[in-house]
Short mmCIF file of C-alpha atoms and ligand atoms in Angstrom, two decimals:
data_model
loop_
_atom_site.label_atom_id
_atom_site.label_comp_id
_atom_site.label_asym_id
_atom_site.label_seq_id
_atom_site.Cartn_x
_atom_site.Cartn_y
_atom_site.Cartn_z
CA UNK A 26 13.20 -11.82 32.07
CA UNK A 27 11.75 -13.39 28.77
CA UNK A 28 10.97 -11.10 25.94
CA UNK A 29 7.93 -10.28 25.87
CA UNK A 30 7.52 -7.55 23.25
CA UNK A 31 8.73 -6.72 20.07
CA UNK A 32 7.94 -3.03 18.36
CA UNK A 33 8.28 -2.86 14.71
CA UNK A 34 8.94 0.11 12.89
CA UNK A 35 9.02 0.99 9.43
CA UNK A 36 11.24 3.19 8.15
CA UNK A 37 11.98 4.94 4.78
CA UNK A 38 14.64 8.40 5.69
CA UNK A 39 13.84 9.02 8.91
CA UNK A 40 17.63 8.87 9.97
CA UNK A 41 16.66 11.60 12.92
CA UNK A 42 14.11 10.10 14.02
CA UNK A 43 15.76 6.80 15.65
CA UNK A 44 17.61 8.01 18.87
CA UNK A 45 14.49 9.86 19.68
CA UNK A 46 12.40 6.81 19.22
CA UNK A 47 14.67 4.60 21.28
CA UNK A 48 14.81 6.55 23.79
CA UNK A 49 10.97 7.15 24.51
CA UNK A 50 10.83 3.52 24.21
CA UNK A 51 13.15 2.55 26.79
CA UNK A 52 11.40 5.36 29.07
CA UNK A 53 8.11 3.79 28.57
CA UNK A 54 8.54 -0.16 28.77
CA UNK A 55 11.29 0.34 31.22
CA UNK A 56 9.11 -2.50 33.43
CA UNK A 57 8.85 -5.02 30.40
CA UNK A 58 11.66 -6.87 28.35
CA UNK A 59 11.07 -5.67 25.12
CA UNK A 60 12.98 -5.06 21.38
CA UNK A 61 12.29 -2.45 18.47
CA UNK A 62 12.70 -3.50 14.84
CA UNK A 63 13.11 -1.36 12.71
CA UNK A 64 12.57 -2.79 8.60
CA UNK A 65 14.33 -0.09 6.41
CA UNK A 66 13.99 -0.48 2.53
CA UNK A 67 17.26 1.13 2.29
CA UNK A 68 16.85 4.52 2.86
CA UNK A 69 19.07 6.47 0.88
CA UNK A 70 19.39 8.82 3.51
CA UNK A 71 21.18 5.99 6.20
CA UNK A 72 18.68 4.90 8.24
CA UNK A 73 19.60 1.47 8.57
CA UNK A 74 23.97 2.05 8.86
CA UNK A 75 21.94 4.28 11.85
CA UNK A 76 19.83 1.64 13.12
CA UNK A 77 22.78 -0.81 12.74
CA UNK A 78 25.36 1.75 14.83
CA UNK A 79 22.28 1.77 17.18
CA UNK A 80 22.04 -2.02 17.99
CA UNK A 81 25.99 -2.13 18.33
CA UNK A 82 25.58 -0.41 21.71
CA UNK A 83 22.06 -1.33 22.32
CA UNK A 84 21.08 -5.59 22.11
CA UNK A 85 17.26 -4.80 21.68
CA UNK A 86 17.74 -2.56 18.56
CA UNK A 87 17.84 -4.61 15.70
CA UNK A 88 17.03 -3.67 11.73
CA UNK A 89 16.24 -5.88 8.70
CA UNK A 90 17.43 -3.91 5.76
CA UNK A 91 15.41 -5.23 2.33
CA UNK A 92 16.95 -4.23 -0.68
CA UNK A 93 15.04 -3.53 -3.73
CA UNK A 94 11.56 -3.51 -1.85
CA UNK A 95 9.22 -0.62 -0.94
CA UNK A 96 5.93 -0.81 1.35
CA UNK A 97 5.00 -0.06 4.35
CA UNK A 98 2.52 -3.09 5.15
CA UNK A 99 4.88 -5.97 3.81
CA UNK A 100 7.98 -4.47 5.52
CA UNK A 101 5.32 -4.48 8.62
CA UNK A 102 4.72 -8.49 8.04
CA UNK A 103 8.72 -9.12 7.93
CA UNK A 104 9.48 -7.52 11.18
CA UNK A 105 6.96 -9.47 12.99
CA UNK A 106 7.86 -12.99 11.58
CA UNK A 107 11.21 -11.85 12.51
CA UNK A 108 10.91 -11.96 15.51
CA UNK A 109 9.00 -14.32 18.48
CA UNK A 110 8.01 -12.14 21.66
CA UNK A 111 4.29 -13.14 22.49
CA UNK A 112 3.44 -9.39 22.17
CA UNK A 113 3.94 -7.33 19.02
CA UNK A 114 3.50 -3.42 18.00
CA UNK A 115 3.71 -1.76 15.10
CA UNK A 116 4.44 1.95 15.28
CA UNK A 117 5.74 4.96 12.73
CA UNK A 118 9.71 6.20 13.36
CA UNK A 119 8.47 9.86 13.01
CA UNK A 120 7.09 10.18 16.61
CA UNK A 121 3.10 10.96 15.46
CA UNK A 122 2.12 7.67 17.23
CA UNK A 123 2.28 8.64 21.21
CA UNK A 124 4.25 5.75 22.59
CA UNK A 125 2.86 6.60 26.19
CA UNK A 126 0.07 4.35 25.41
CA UNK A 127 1.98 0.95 24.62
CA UNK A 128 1.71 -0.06 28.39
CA UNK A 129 -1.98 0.17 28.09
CA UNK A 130 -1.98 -1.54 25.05
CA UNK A 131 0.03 -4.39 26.16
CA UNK A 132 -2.18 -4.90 29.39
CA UNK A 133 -5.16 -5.02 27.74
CA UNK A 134 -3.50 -8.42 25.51
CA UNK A 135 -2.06 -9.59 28.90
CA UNK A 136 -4.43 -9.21 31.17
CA UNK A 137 -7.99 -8.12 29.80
CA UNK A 138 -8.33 -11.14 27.25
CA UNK A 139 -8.30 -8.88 24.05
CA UNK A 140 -6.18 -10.18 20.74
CA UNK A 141 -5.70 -6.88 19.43
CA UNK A 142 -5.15 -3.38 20.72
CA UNK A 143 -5.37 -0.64 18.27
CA UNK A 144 -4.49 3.13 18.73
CA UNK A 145 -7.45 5.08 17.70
CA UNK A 146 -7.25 8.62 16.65
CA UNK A 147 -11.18 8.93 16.41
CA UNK A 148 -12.97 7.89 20.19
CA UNK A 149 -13.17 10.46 23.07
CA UNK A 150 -9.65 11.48 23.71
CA UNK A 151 -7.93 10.79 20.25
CA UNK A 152 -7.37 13.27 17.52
CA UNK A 153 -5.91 14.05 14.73
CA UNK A 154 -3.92 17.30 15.45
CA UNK A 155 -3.92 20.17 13.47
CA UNK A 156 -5.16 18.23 9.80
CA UNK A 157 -6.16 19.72 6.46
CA UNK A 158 -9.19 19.53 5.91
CA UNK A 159 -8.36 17.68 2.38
CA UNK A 160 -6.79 14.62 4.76
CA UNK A 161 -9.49 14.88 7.03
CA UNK A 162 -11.65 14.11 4.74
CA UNK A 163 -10.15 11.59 2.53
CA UNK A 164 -9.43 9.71 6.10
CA UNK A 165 -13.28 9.65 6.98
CA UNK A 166 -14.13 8.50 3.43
CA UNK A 167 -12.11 5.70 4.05
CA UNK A 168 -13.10 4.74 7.06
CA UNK A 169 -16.50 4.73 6.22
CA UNK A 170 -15.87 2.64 3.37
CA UNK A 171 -14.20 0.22 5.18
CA UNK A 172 -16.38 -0.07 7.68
CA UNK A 173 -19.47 -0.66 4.75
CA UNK A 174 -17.95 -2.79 2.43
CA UNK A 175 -15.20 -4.52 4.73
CA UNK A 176 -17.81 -4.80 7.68
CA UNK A 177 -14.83 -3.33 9.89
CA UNK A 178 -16.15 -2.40 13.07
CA UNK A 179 -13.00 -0.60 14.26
CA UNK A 180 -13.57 3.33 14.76
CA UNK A 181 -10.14 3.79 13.50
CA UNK A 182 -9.21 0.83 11.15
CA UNK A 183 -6.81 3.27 9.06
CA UNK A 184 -4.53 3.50 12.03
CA UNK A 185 -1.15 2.28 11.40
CA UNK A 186 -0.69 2.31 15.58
CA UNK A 187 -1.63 -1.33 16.93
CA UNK A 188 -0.47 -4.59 19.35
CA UNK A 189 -1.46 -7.80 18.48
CA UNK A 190 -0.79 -11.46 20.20
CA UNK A 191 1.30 -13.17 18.12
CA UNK A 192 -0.74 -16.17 18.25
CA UNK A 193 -3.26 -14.00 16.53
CA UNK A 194 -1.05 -12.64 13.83
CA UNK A 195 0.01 -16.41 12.93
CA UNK A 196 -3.66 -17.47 12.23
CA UNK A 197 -3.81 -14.13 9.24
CA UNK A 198 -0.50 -14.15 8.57
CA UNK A 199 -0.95 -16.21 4.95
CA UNK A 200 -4.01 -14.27 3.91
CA UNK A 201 -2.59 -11.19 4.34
CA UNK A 202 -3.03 -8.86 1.54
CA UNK A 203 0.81 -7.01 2.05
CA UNK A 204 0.03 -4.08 -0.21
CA UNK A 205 0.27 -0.45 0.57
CA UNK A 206 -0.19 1.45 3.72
CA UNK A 207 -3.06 -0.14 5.61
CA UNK A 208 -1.35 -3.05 7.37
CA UNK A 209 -3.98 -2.84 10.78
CA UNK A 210 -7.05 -3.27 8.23
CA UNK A 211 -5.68 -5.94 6.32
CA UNK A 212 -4.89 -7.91 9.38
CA UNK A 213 -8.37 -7.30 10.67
CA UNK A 214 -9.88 -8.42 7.86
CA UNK A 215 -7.81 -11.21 7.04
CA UNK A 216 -8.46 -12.74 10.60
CA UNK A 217 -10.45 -16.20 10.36
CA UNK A 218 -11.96 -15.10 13.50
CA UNK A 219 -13.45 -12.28 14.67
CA UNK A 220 -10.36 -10.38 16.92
CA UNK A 221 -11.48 -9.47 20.21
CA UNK A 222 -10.07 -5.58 20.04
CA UNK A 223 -9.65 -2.68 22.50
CA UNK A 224 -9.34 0.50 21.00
CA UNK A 225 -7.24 3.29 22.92
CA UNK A 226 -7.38 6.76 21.56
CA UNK A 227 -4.33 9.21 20.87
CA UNK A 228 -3.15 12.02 19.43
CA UNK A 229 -1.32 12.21 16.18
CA UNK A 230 1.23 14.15 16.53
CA UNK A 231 3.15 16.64 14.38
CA UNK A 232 6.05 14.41 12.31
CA UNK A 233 9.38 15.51 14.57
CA UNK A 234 11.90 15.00 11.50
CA UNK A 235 11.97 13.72 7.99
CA UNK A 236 9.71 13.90 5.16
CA UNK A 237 6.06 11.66 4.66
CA UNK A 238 5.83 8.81 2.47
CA UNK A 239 1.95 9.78 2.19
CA UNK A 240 1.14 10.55 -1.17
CA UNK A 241 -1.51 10.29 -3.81
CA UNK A 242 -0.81 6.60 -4.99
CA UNK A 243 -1.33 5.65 -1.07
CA UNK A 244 -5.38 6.00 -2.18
CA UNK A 245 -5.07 3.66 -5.29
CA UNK A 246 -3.11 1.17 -2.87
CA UNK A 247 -6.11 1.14 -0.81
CA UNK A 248 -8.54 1.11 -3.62
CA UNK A 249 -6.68 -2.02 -4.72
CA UNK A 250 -6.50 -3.54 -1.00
CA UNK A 251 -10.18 -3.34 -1.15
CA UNK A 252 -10.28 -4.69 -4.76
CA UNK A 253 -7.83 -7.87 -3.25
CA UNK A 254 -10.34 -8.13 0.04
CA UNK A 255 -13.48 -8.47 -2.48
CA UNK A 256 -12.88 -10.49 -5.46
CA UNK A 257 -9.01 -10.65 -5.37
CA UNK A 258 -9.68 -14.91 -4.86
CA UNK A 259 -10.86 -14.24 -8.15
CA UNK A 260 -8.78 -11.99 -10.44
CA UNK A 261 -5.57 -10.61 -9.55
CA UNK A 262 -5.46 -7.21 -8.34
CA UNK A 263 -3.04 -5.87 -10.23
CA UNK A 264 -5.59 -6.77 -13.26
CA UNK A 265 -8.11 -4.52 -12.12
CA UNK A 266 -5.48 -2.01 -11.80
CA UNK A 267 -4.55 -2.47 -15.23
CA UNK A 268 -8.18 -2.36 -16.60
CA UNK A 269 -9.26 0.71 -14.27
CA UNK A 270 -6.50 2.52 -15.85
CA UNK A 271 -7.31 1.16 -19.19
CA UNK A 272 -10.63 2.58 -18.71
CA UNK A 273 -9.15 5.68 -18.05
CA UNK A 274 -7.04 5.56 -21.25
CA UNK A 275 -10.25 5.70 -23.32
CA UNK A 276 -11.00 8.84 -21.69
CA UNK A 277 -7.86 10.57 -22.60
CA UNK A 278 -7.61 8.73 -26.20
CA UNK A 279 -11.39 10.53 -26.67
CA UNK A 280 -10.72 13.77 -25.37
CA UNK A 281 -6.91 14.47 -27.78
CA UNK A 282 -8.92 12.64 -30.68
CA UNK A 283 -11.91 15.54 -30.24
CA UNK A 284 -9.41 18.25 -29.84
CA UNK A 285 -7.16 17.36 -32.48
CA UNK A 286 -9.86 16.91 -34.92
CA UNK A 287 -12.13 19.46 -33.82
CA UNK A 288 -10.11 22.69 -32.36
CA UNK A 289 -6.78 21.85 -34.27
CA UNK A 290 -9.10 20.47 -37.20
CA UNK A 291 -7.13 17.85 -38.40
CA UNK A 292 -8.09 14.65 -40.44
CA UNK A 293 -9.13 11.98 -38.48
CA UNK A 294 -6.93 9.17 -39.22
CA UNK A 295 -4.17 11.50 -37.94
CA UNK A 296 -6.32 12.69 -34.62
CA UNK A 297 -6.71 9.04 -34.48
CA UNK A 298 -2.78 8.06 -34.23
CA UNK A 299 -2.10 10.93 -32.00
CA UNK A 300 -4.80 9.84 -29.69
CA UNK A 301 -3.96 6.21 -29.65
CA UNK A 302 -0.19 7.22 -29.18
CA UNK A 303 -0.89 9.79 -26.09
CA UNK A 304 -3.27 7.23 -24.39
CA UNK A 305 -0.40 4.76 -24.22
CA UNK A 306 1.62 7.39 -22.46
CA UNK A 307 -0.61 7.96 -20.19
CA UNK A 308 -1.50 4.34 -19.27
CA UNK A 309 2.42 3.14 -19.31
CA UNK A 310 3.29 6.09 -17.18
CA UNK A 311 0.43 4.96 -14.79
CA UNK A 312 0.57 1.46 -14.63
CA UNK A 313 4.46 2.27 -13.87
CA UNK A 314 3.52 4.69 -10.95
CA UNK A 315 0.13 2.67 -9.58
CA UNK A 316 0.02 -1.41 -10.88
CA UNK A 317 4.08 -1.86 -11.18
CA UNK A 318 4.94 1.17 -8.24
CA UNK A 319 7.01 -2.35 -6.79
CA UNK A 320 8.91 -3.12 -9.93
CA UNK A 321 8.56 1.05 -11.28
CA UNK A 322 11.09 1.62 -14.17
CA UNK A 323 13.23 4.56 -14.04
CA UNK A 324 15.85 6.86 -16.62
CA UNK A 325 16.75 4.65 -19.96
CA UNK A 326 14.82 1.39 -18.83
CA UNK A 327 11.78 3.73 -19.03
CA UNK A 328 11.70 4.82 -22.22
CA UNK A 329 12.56 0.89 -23.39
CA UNK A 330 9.50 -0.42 -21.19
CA UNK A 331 7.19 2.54 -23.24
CA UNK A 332 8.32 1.34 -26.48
CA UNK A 333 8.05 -2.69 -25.32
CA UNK A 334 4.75 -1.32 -23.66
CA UNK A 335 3.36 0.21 -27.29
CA UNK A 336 4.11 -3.18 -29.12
CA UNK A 337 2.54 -5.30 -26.61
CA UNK A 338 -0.48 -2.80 -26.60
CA UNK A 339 -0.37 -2.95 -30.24
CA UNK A 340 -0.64 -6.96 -30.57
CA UNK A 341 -3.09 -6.40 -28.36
CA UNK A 342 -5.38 -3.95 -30.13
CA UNK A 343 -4.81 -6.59 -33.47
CA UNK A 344 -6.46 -9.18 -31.23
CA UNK A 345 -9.13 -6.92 -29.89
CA UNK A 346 -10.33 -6.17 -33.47
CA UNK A 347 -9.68 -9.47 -34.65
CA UNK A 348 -11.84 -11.11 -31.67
CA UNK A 349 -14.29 -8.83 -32.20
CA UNK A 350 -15.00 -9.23 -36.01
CA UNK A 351 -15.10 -12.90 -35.70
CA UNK A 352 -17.46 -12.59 -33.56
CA UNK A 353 -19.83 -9.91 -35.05
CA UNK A 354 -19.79 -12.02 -38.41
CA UNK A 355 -21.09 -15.31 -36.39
CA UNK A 356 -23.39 -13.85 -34.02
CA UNK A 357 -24.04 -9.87 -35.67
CA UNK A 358 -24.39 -8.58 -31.68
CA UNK A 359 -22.47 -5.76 -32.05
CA UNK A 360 -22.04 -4.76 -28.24
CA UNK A 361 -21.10 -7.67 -27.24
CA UNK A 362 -18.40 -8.33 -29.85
CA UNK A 363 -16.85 -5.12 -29.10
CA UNK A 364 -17.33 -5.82 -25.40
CA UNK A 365 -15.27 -9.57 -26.06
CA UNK A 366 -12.51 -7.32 -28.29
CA UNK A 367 -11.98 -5.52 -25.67
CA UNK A 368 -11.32 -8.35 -23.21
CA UNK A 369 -9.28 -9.94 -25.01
CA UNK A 370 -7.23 -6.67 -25.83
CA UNK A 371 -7.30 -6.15 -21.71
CA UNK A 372 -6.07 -9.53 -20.60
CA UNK A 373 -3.42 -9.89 -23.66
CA UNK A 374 -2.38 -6.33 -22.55
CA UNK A 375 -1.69 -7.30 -19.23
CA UNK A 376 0.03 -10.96 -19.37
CA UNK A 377 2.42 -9.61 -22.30
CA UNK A 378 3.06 -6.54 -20.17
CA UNK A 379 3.57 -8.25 -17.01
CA UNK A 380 5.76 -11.00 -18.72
CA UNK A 381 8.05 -8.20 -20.84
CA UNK A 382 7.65 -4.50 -19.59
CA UNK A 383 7.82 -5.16 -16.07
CA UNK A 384 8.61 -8.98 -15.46
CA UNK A 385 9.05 -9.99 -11.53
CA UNK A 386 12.80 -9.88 -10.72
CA UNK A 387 14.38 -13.08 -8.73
CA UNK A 388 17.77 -10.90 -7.98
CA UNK A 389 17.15 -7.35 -7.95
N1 GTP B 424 10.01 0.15 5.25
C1 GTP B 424 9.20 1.11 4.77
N2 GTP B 424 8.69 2.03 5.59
C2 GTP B 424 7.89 2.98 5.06
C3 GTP B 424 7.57 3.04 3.68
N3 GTP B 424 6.74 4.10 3.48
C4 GTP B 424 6.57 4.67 4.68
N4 GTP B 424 7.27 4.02 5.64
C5 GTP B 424 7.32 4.30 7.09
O1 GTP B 424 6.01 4.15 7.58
C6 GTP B 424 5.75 5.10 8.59
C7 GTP B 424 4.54 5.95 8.17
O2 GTP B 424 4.87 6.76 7.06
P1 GTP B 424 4.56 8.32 7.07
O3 GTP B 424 5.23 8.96 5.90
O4 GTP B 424 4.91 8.87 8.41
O5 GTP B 424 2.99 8.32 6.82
P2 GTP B 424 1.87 9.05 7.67
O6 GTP B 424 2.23 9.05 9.13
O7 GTP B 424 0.58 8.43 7.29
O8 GTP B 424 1.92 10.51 7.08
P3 GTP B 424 2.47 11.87 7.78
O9 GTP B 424 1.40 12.30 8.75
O10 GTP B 424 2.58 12.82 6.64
O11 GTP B 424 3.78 11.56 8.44
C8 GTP B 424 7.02 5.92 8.75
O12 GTP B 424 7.78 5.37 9.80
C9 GTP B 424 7.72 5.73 7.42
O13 GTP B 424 9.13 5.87 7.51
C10 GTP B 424 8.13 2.04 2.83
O14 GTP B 424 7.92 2.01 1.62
N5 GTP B 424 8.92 1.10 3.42
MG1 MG B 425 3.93 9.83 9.79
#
């Protein structure tokens, strides 16, 4: 029997989870010749040695273990091009996706004439279990938005539970966005043709073992998959993350420079230093969490990419005002030669950041 389907799954400690996913699989597609992938960016807790031991004993358990890489949607991307079956899933370790509706997923691409099956956790039938409200919420908002500005017309495009044709997944596969969580959107999106999708609800489950990977920086992820979707053929997405939190810096640099010089009444060219020294904190500790979470420095190397970070910023603010005045003495429109400073001082910022602070490692 040819294979027919491969599942990927994407792991990050979810060790316990494996034998329990195996298993459920082999129950399942026990009529279909089938493999499960699991991509593992070396867990510390094991989960590829695991995996590994797993395929020893077991020919359609295999793992790709990436070293030096996190994310869910590019480890996603690997385990499909790794492998050739005309039919491919993608499914979480941790047992929330119900695996009982693969076989209806893989009809529907065999024999109904639909690309793309997707898992939906909000039709008739589908749920999300037992939910805060907070995720509730935040799930809806970006669905809608998704739907509006994306013109997704999935009910459930955040679902990380999907099967696709392969043939389909070739025709997106170099448009893909591969950041973040959101691997089923970006595919959608980055289709050149419309998919021809069936959705079949579920219920998330509880998570059986481990810990989730879901966290706040999984919104900024999507606010910058949206960002690359829109105008990323235009500027680089890690730009706007650099600018949006730039933005953000002049809110903090305002608010210590007020409260420095008003409550702790202080003079102002020493509000002004604290200020400008606090705000670069705060946007190197950001940028290193959100823009460079890939390439995110850690113990001494942090504290040497904050000081390489404050002299690059501090070129940068020398060309800013520099820009600027030339400007304002040729032309006198003082909005606009700010507005130029500042662009200058943005882009500078970011190159000479991007080239010394965090620079893009061949051999990691
Ligand atoms: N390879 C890889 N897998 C990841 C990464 N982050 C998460 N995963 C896996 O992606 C799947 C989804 O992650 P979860 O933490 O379960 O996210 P979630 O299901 O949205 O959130 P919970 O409901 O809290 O479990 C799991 O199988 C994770 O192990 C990553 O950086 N790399
Ligand atoms: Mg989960």
């Amino acid at each position: 029997m040819s294979l027919k389907l491969s599942v990927i799954i994407p792991t990050f400690n979810e060790l316990d989870n494996l034998d329990e996913i195996v298993k459920r699989l082999e129950l399942i597609l026990n009529k279909v010749s089938w493999e499960v992938i699991f991509v593992d960016d070396d867990s510390p807790d094991g989960t590829a040695s695991k995996a590994k031991e797993i395929s020893l004993s077991d020919s359609r358990v295999r793992c790709i273990k990436r070293i030096g890489r996190r994310g869910l949607s590019s480890a996603c991307v690997e385990g499909i091009l790794s492998s050739s079956a005309p039919y491919v899933a993608v499914m979480d370790a941790d047992l929330q996706h119900d695996e009982g509706i693969l076989p209806l997923m893989l009809h529907a691409l065999e024999n109904e004439k639909y690309e793309l099956a997707v898992g939906t956790r909000y039709m008739e039938g589908g749920g999300v279990g037992d939910w805060e409200e907070s995720r509730k919420q935040t799930s809806q908002i970006a669905t809608i938005i998704s739907q509006k500005i994306l013109g997704v017309s999935l009910s459930d495009p955040m679902s990380g539970f999907f099967m696709i044709k392969r043939e389909s997944f070739d025709l997106c596969v170099y448009r893909l966005s591969n950041m973040g969580f959101k691997i089923l959107l970006d595919i959608f999106v980055s289709s050149p043709k419309k998919l021809v999708f069936k959705e079949i609800p579920f219920q998330f489950r509880q998570r059986n073992a481990g810990e989730s990977k879901l966290d706040q920086r999984v919104i900024w992820d999507y606010f910058l998959l949206l960002v690359d979707k829109t105008i990323g053929q235009y500027i680089p997405t890690k730009l706007v993350s650099f600018a949006c939190i730039g933005a953000m810096g002049v809110g903090v640099h305002l608010m210590v420079l007020g409260f420095v010089l008003k409550i702790l009444q202080q003079p102002f060219a020493w509000a002004q230093s604290t200020a400008v020294i606090l705000a670069m904190i705060f946007n190197f500790n950001l940028n290193n969490i959100l823009t460079y979470r890939d390439q995110k420095l850690t113990g001494f190397k942090f504290y040497t990419g904050l000081l390489k970070f404050m002299l690059a910023c501090s070129v940068g603010a020398l060309a800013n005002v520099g820009v600027a005045s030339v400007i304002y003495k040729d032309y006198g429109y003082w909005i606009f030669s700010g507005m130029a400073g500042v662009l200058v001082g943005v882009v500078w910022n970011y190159v000479a950041t991007s080239l010394i602070v965090w620079p893009k490692k061949i051999n990691k």
